[in-house]
mmCIF file of C-alpha atoms in Angstrom:
data_model
loop_
_atom_site.group_PDB
_atom_site.id
_atom_site.type_symbol
_atom_site.label_atom_id
_atom_site.label_comp_id
_atom_site.label_asym_id
_atom_site.label_seq_id
_atom_site.Cartn_x
_atom_site.Cartn_y
_atom_site.Cartn_z
ATOM 1 C CA UNK A 199 -73.070 -122.806 -33.518
ATOM 2 C CA UNK A 200 -69.558 -122.548 -32.873
ATOM 3 C CA UNK A 201 -67.075 -124.343 -34.379
ATOM 4 C CA UNK A 202 -63.982 -125.440 -32.594
ATOM 5 C CA UNK A 203 -60.696 -126.943 -34.355
ATOM 6 C CA UNK A 204 -58.057 -129.075 -32.726
ATOM 7 C CA UNK A 205 -54.951 -129.514 -33.319
ATOM 8 C CA UNK A 206 -54.140 -133.791 -33.132
ATOM 9 C CA UNK A 207 -53.404 -135.358 -30.297
ATOM 10 C CA UNK A 208 -49.586 -137.207 -30.166
ATOM 11 C CA UNK A 209 -48.516 -139.917 -28.112
ATOM 12 C CA UNK A 210 -45.315 -139.650 -26.870
ATOM 13 C CA UNK A 211 -46.359 -142.610 -23.946
ATOM 14 C CA UNK A 212 -46.099 -145.152 -26.233
ATOM 15 C CA UNK A 213 -43.168 -143.474 -28.408
ATOM 16 C CA UNK A 214 -40.786 -143.219 -24.748
ATOM 17 C CA UNK A 215 -41.008 -146.600 -23.765
ATOM 18 C CA UNK A 216 -39.903 -147.478 -20.582
ATOM 19 C CA UNK A 217 -37.607 -144.473 -20.107
ATOM 20 C CA UNK A 218 -38.276 -141.250 -17.502
ATOM 21 C CA UNK A 219 -38.759 -138.541 -20.591
ATOM 22 C CA UNK A 220 -37.907 -139.641 -25.138
ATOM 23 C CA UNK A 221 -35.627 -137.293 -26.348
ATOM 24 C CA UNK A 222 -34.595 -137.883 -29.799
ATOM 25 C CA UNK A 223 -32.907 -136.646 -32.729
ATOM 26 C CA UNK A 224 -35.213 -136.165 -35.823
ATOM 27 C CA UNK A 225 -33.051 -135.893 -38.897
ATOM 28 C CA UNK A 226 -35.525 -136.079 -43.061
ATOM 29 C CA UNK A 227 -34.863 -134.327 -45.728
ATOM 30 C CA UNK A 228 -37.754 -131.490 -44.169
ATOM 31 C CA UNK A 229 -39.603 -131.004 -41.834
ATOM 32 C CA UNK A 230 -43.486 -132.096 -43.093
ATOM 33 C CA UNK A 231 -46.888 -129.125 -42.122
ATOM 34 C CA UNK A 232 -48.567 -131.670 -38.497
ATOM 35 C CA UNK A 233 -50.594 -129.140 -36.360
ATOM 36 C CA UNK A 234 -50.461 -130.796 -33.458
ATOM 37 C CA UNK A 235 -50.113 -130.655 -29.638
ATOM 38 C CA UNK A 236 -49.158 -132.659 -26.138
ATOM 39 C CA UNK A 237 -49.592 -133.301 -23.249
ATOM 40 C CA UNK A 238 -45.964 -133.315 -22.310
ATOM 41 C CA UNK A 239 -43.431 -130.601 -22.291
ATOM 42 C CA UNK A 240 -41.520 -129.635 -25.723
ATOM 43 C CA UNK A 241 -37.736 -128.287 -26.227
ATOM 44 C CA UNK A 242 -37.381 -128.475 -29.588
ATOM 45 C CA UNK A 243 -33.632 -127.597 -30.709
ATOM 46 C CA UNK A 244 -33.143 -126.756 -34.653
ATOM 47 C CA UNK A 245 -29.697 -128.274 -35.660
ATOM 48 C CA UNK A 246 -30.442 -127.006 -39.604
ATOM 49 C CA UNK A 247 -33.028 -126.145 -41.453
ATOM 50 C CA UNK A 248 -35.008 -123.216 -42.023
ATOM 51 C CA UNK A 249 -38.885 -122.310 -43.095
ATOM 52 C CA UNK A 250 -42.190 -121.687 -40.957
ATOM 53 C CA UNK A 251 -42.922 -122.359 -36.695
ATOM 54 C CA UNK A 252 -46.548 -122.417 -35.439
ATOM 55 C CA UNK A 253 -47.308 -122.058 -32.048
ATOM 56 C CA UNK A 254 -50.214 -121.366 -30.969
ATOM 57 C CA UNK A 255 -51.361 -117.873 -32.935
ATOM 58 C CA UNK A 256 -47.716 -117.210 -33.180
ATOM 59 C CA UNK A 257 -46.097 -117.365 -36.778
ATOM 60 C CA UNK A 258 -42.065 -117.059 -37.401
ATOM 61 C CA UNK A 259 -39.988 -117.614 -39.213
ATOM 62 C CA UNK A 260 -37.002 -119.939 -37.967
ATOM 63 C CA UNK A 261 -33.367 -120.771 -39.234
ATOM 64 C CA UNK A 262 -31.022 -123.069 -38.090
ATOM 65 C CA UNK A 263 -30.611 -122.349 -34.296
ATOM 66 C CA UNK A 264 -34.451 -121.947 -33.252
ATOM 67 C CA UNK A 265 -34.539 -123.191 -29.323
ATOM 68 C CA UNK A 266 -37.602 -123.388 -27.543
ATOM 69 C CA UNK A 267 -39.557 -124.560 -24.988
ATOM 70 C CA UNK A 268 -43.601 -125.421 -25.140
ATOM 71 C CA UNK A 269 -46.314 -126.178 -22.506
ATOM 72 C CA UNK A 270 -48.769 -128.716 -21.835
ATOM 73 C CA UNK A 271 -51.042 -129.075 -25.117
ATOM 74 C CA UNK A 272 -49.659 -126.365 -26.753
ATOM 75 C CA UNK A 273 -50.486 -126.361 -30.519
ATOM 76 C CA UNK A 274 -47.504 -126.516 -32.904
ATOM 77 C CA UNK A 275 -45.474 -127.471 -36.163
ATOM 78 C CA UNK A 276 -42.158 -126.261 -37.860
ATOM 79 C CA UNK A 277 -42.028 -126.439 -41.568
ATOM 80 C CA UNK A 278 -40.309 -125.834 -45.037
ATOM 81 C CA UNK A 279 -38.033 -126.843 -47.069
ATOM 82 C CA UNK A 280 -33.996 -127.525 -47.322
ATOM 83 C CA UNK A 281 -32.707 -124.857 -50.314
ATOM 84 C CA UNK A 282 -30.079 -127.576 -50.474
ATOM 85 C CA UNK A 283 -30.438 -130.828 -50.190
ATOM 86 C CA UNK A 284 -28.651 -131.297 -46.818
ATOM 87 C CA UNK A 285 -31.530 -133.152 -44.477
ATOM 88 C CA UNK A 286 -33.322 -131.229 -41.777
ATOM 89 C CA UNK A 287 -32.246 -131.979 -38.236
ATOM 90 C CA UNK A 288 -33.403 -131.405 -34.832
ATOM 91 C CA UNK A 289 -33.601 -132.290 -31.399
ATOM 92 C CA UNK A 290 -36.427 -133.215 -29.179
ATOM 93 C CA UNK A 291 -36.715 -133.780 -25.510
ATOM 94 C CA UNK A 292 -40.457 -134.422 -24.341
ATOM 95 C CA UNK A 293 -41.007 -134.605 -20.812
ATOM 96 C CA UNK A 294 -44.225 -135.446 -18.876
ATOM 97 C CA UNK A 295 -45.782 -132.954 -15.720
ATOM 98 C CA UNK A 296 -45.445 -136.319 -13.480
ATOM 99 C CA UNK A 297 -41.392 -136.348 -13.982
ATOM 100 C CA UNK A 298 -40.635 -133.098 -13.532
ATOM 101 C CA UNK A 299 -43.098 -131.748 -10.409
ATOM 102 C CA UNK A 300 -40.971 -133.636 -7.353
ATOM 103 C CA UNK A 301 -38.450 -131.626 -9.118
ATOM 104 C CA UNK A 302 -40.394 -128.878 -8.825
ATOM 105 C CA UNK A 303 -41.297 -128.669 -5.197
ATOM 106 C CA UNK A 304 -37.202 -128.812 -4.347
ATOM 107 C CA UNK A 305 -36.996 -124.980 -3.058
ATOM 108 C CA UNK A 306 -33.777 -124.710 -5.657
ATOM 109 C CA UNK A 307 -36.086 -125.150 -8.607
ATOM 110 C CA UNK A 308 -37.909 -122.296 -8.018
ATOM 111 C CA UNK A 309 -36.876 -120.803 -11.588
ATOM 112 C CA UNK A 310 -37.361 -123.867 -12.940
ATOM 113 C CA UNK A 311 -40.691 -123.331 -11.917
ATOM 114 C CA UNK A 312 -41.311 -120.801 -13.843
ATOM 115 C CA UNK A 313 -40.099 -120.638 -16.458
ATOM 116 C CA UNK A 314 -42.408 -123.827 -16.787
ATOM 117 C CA UNK A 315 -45.174 -122.289 -16.251
ATOM 118 C CA UNK A 316 -44.180 -119.344 -18.738
ATOM 119 C CA UNK A 317 -44.153 -121.713 -21.162
ATOM 120 C CA UNK A 318 -47.955 -122.428 -21.909
ATOM 121 C CA UNK A 319 -47.869 -119.593 -24.545
ATOM 122 C CA UNK A 320 -44.408 -120.598 -25.626
ATOM 123 C CA UNK A 321 -40.437 -118.976 -24.785
ATOM 124 C CA UNK A 322 -37.951 -119.305 -27.097
ATOM 125 C CA UNK A 323 -33.595 -118.801 -26.092
ATOM 126 C CA UNK A 324 -30.878 -117.457 -27.585
ATOM 127 C CA UNK A 325 -28.700 -120.572 -28.311
ATOM 128 C CA UNK A 326 -25.427 -120.707 -26.443
ATOM 129 C CA UNK A 327 -22.745 -123.465 -27.033
ATOM 130 C CA UNK A 328 -22.801 -125.456 -24.136
ATOM 131 C CA UNK A 329 -26.672 -125.646 -23.819
ATOM 132 C CA UNK A 330 -26.588 -126.947 -26.917
ATOM 133 C CA UNK A 331 -24.245 -129.602 -26.634
ATOM 134 C CA UNK A 332 -25.826 -131.414 -24.003
ATOM 135 C CA UNK A 333 -28.536 -131.309 -25.500
ATOM 136 C CA UNK A 334 -27.059 -132.511 -27.963
ATOM 137 C CA UNK A 335 -25.600 -135.458 -26.242
ATOM 138 C CA UNK A 336 -28.825 -135.925 -24.425
ATOM 139 C CA UNK A 337 -30.113 -138.067 -27.584
ATOM 140 C CA UNK A 338 -27.915 -139.991 -26.837
ATOM 141 C CA UNK A 339 -27.577 -140.007 -23.562
ATOM 142 C CA UNK A 340 -28.414 -143.198 -21.263
ATOM 143 C CA UNK A 341 -29.180 -144.419 -17.099
ATOM 144 C CA UNK A 342 -29.485 -141.721 -14.869
ATOM 145 C CA UNK A 343 -27.255 -139.394 -16.182
ATOM 146 C CA UNK A 344 -29.922 -138.208 -18.834
ATOM 147 C CA UNK A 345 -31.990 -136.649 -15.851
ATOM 148 C CA UNK A 346 -29.185 -135.207 -13.986
ATOM 149 C CA UNK A 347 -28.699 -133.865 -18.037
ATOM 150 C CA UNK A 348 -32.091 -132.859 -18.789
ATOM 151 C CA UNK A 349 -32.168 -131.337 -15.500
ATOM 152 C CA UNK A 350 -29.150 -129.376 -15.628
ATOM 153 C CA UNK A 351 -30.131 -127.697 -19.364
ATOM 154 C CA UNK A 352 -33.232 -126.836 -17.999
ATOM 155 C CA UNK A 353 -31.723 -124.798 -15.152
ATOM 156 C CA UNK A 354 -29.658 -122.953 -16.979
ATOM 157 C CA UNK A 355 -31.663 -122.537 -19.571
ATOM 158 C CA UNK A 356 -34.733 -120.899 -16.579
ATOM 159 C CA UNK A 357 -30.963 -118.210 -15.532
ATOM 160 C CA UNK A 358 -31.826 -117.073 -19.221
ATOM 161 C CA UNK A 359 -33.704 -114.458 -21.264
ATOM 162 C CA UNK A 360 -37.459 -115.505 -22.665
ATOM 163 C CA UNK A 361 -39.114 -114.826 -24.975
ATOM 164 C CA UNK A 362 -42.797 -115.558 -25.894
ATOM 165 C CA UNK A 363 -44.173 -116.679 -28.260
ATOM 166 C CA UNK A 364 -48.087 -117.205 -28.936
ATOM 167 C CA UNK A 365 -50.019 -114.296 -27.315
ATOM 168 C CA UNK A 366 -51.832 -113.812 -23.790
ATOM 169 C CA UNK A 367 -55.348 -113.647 -25.794
ATOM 170 C CA UNK A 368 -53.987 -117.383 -27.685
ATOM 171 C CA UNK A 369 -55.961 -119.925 -25.251
ATOM 172 C CA UNK A 370 -56.082 -123.501 -26.414
ATOM 173 C CA UNK A 371 -58.671 -125.883 -26.555
ATOM 174 C CA UNK A 372 -57.800 -129.628 -26.826
ATOM 175 C CA UNK A 373 -60.621 -131.034 -28.898
ATOM 176 C CA UNK A 374 -59.983 -133.988 -31.274
ATOM 177 C CA UNK A 375 -62.624 -132.224 -33.354
ATOM 178 C CA UNK A 376 -62.294 -131.680 -36.368
ATOM 179 C CA UNK A 377 -57.908 -131.968 -36.140
ATOM 180 C CA UNK A 378 -58.135 -133.012 -40.044
ATOM 181 C CA UNK A 379 -59.676 -129.831 -41.335
ATOM 182 C CA UNK A 380 -57.438 -127.507 -39.902
ATOM 183 C CA UNK A 381 -54.177 -129.851 -41.263
ATOM 184 C CA UNK A 382 -55.945 -129.577 -44.446
ATOM 185 C CA UNK A 383 -57.081 -126.311 -44.847
ATOM 186 C CA UNK A 384 -52.485 -124.861 -42.898
ATOM 187 C CA UNK A 385 -50.860 -126.842 -45.610
ATOM 188 C CA UNK A 386 -53.139 -126.392 -48.528
ATOM 189 C CA UNK A 387 -52.330 -121.958 -47.868
ATOM 190 C CA UNK A 388 -49.090 -123.330 -47.440
ATOM 191 C CA UNK A 389 -48.523 -124.699 -50.407
ATOM 192 C CA UNK A 390 -50.513 -122.671 -52.323
ATOM 193 C CA UNK A 391 -49.295 -118.304 -50.794
ATOM 194 C CA UNK A 392 -47.891 -117.571 -53.849
ATOM 195 C CA UNK A 393 -51.367 -117.731 -55.936
ATOM 196 C CA UNK A 394 -54.001 -116.210 -54.957
ATOM 197 C CA UNK A 395 -56.508 -118.341 -52.789
ATOM 198 C CA UNK A 396 -60.833 -117.003 -52.504
ATOM 199 C CA UNK A 397 -61.679 -117.305 -49.324
ATOM 200 C CA UNK A 398 -64.548 -120.156 -51.017
ATOM 201 C CA UNK A 399 -62.017 -122.227 -52.267
ATOM 202 C CA UNK A 400 -60.769 -122.620 -48.608
ATOM 203 C CA UNK A 401 -63.996 -122.554 -46.827
ATOM 204 C CA UNK A 402 -65.309 -125.975 -49.866
ATOM 205 C CA UNK A 403 -61.776 -127.970 -48.418
ATOM 206 C CA UNK A 404 -63.455 -128.815 -45.072
ATOM 207 C CA UNK A 405 -67.102 -128.483 -46.466
ATOM 208 C CA UNK A 406 -68.238 -125.237 -44.444
ATOM 209 C CA UNK A 407 -70.232 -121.668 -45.756
ATOM 210 C CA UNK A 408 -67.777 -118.904 -45.802
ATOM 211 C CA UNK A 409 -69.086 -117.337 -42.807
ATOM 212 C CA UNK A 410 -68.346 -120.546 -41.024
ATOM 213 C CA UNK A 411 -65.574 -121.268 -41.913
ATOM 214 C CA UNK A 412 -64.305 -117.286 -40.362
ATOM 215 C CA UNK A 413 -65.213 -118.492 -36.760
ATOM 216 C CA UNK A 414 -63.444 -121.908 -36.995
ATOM 217 C CA UNK A 415 -60.274 -119.467 -38.570
ATOM 218 C CA UNK A 416 -60.398 -116.852 -36.297
ATOM 219 C CA UNK A 417 -60.318 -120.236 -33.141
ATOM 220 C CA UNK A 418 -58.256 -121.891 -34.805
ATOM 221 C CA UNK A 419 -55.806 -120.019 -35.516
ATOM 222 C CA UNK A 420 -55.990 -115.828 -33.585
ATOM 223 C CA UNK A 421 -56.160 -114.865 -36.711
ATOM 224 C CA UNK A 422 -58.520 -113.992 -39.138
ATOM 225 C CA UNK A 423 -57.686 -115.806 -42.281
ATOM 226 C CA UNK A 424 -56.816 -113.065 -44.929
ATOM 227 C CA UNK A 425 -54.731 -111.719 -42.030
ATOM 228 C CA UNK A 426 -53.220 -114.970 -41.495
ATOM 229 C CA UNK A 427 -52.402 -115.454 -45.151
ATOM 230 C CA UNK A 428 -50.788 -112.196 -45.130
ATOM 231 C CA UNK A 429 -48.594 -112.974 -43.018
ATOM 232 C CA UNK A 430 -47.645 -116.352 -44.469
ATOM 233 C CA UNK A 431 -46.463 -114.004 -47.163
ATOM 234 C CA UNK A 432 -44.521 -111.395 -45.694
ATOM 235 C CA UNK A 433 -42.142 -113.537 -43.890
ATOM 236 C CA UNK A 434 -41.983 -115.225 -47.127
ATOM 237 C CA UNK A 435 -41.386 -111.767 -48.251
ATOM 238 C CA UNK A 436 -38.966 -111.134 -45.407
ATOM 239 C CA UNK A 437 -36.867 -113.564 -46.568
ATOM 240 C CA UNK A 438 -36.397 -113.719 -50.353
ATOM 241 C CA UNK A 439 -35.334 -110.015 -49.883
ATOM 242 C CA UNK A 440 -32.615 -110.954 -47.023
ATOM 243 C CA UNK A 441 -31.622 -114.496 -49.322
ATOM 244 C CA UNK A 442 -32.163 -113.095 -52.639
ATOM 245 C CA UNK A 443 -30.962 -110.467 -55.075
ATOM 246 C CA UNK A 444 -34.643 -109.912 -56.705
ATOM 247 C CA UNK A 445 -36.216 -106.979 -57.280
ATOM 248 C CA UNK A 446 -38.925 -106.500 -55.131
ATOM 249 C CA UNK A 447 -41.727 -106.080 -57.339
ATOM 250 C CA UNK A 448 -40.636 -110.022 -58.890
ATOM 251 C CA UNK A 449 -40.902 -110.531 -54.795
ATOM 252 C CA UNK A 450 -44.238 -109.730 -54.075
ATOM 253 C CA UNK A 451 -45.338 -110.872 -56.950
ATOM 254 C CA UNK A 452 -43.984 -114.461 -56.497
ATOM 255 C CA UNK A 453 -45.486 -113.952 -52.378
ATOM 256 C CA UNK A 454 -49.129 -113.598 -54.035
ATOM 257 C CA UNK A 455 -49.875 -110.101 -53.623
ATOM 258 C CA UNK A 456 -51.360 -108.825 -56.857
ATOM 259 C CA UNK A 457 -50.186 -104.954 -56.969
ATOM 260 C CA UNK A 458 -47.275 -104.153 -55.580
ATOM 261 C CA UNK A 459 -49.214 -100.826 -54.090
ATOM 262 C CA UNK A 460 -50.747 -103.434 -51.755
ATOM 263 C CA UNK A 461 -47.321 -105.161 -50.883
ATOM 264 C CA UNK A 462 -45.878 -103.085 -49.567
ATOM 265 C CA UNK A 463 -48.974 -101.288 -47.787
ATOM 266 C CA UNK A 464 -49.204 -104.740 -46.138
ATOM 267 C CA UNK A 465 -45.321 -105.201 -44.937
ATOM 268 C CA UNK A 466 -45.396 -101.673 -44.023
ATOM 269 C CA UNK A 467 -48.258 -102.472 -41.725
ATOM 270 C CA UNK A 468 -46.783 -105.672 -40.083
ATOM 271 C CA UNK A 469 -42.831 -104.127 -40.163
ATOM 272 C CA UNK A 470 -43.068 -101.676 -39.193
ATOM 273 C CA UNK A 471 -40.763 -100.301 -42.327
ATOM 274 C CA UNK A 472 -40.770 -100.370 -46.097
ATOM 275 C CA UNK A 473 -39.207 -103.721 -48.114
ATOM 276 C CA UNK A 474 -36.774 -101.302 -49.134
ATOM 277 C CA UNK A 475 -35.612 -101.152 -46.026
ATOM 278 C CA UNK A 476 -35.947 -103.867 -44.515
ATOM 279 C CA UNK A 477 -33.664 -105.025 -46.791
ATOM 280 C CA UNK A 478 -30.532 -102.858 -46.483
ATOM 281 C CA UNK A 479 -30.819 -102.564 -41.759
ATOM 282 C CA UNK A 480 -30.730 -106.692 -43.062
ATOM 283 C CA UNK A 481 -27.416 -106.512 -45.434
ATOM 284 C CA UNK A 482 -25.976 -103.860 -43.874
#
């Protein structure tokens, strides 16, 4: 039996009220793990915050200035605790296909149309000052100015270089079945990755056999359980290599690796360089 996972469906229609689209400032002590999806497109700018951004089968470290456009029904979450007392801060803009479709019929909107089609896998941008100020202002703008400014933002973004986020092989299947399971598993992994976590342990969380759990997890994330866990650990190691003076040996154990040799092997496989070379290249 094939087990299909899904993220939580977020109801944006009720959130936006009578507005044509939803634009808001989201300020919290930290971004909590919430693996979810919605039919609307979403443009998210991280004003302040750091942690991990999961989009489809992509798992990447993010920090201040992260700017991402997500397509319809693409599961995602930003998750991370700040190292200081400053709140995490984001501007989120969510708009439906029904809202944007009339604009896409215009000849002048061809670049926006192409960009939105590419957003099915999620795309990230290098944020510049002019676009960022428009995005931040949009959360407090009213009336027709909101619509004009959003189209202007999308037009500006459509002319910039982009980077795809989820892989070509990622196929999203919208289903509410097992939505709680994947959230429970991923949250547990995130909170405990620095410890030894056995396959039996995580499978038991969602009452699956180890064999069925492996199928479930691969379908959910596009990765095997061990690869997902190692990727999370290596991303955390990258952060510590750049942001701390801890020894490589100490970092490897803090990130959940039982031996330094295994850590070095996985790091080289994931990043293409040794931990020491990675640290030197990022701190020059």
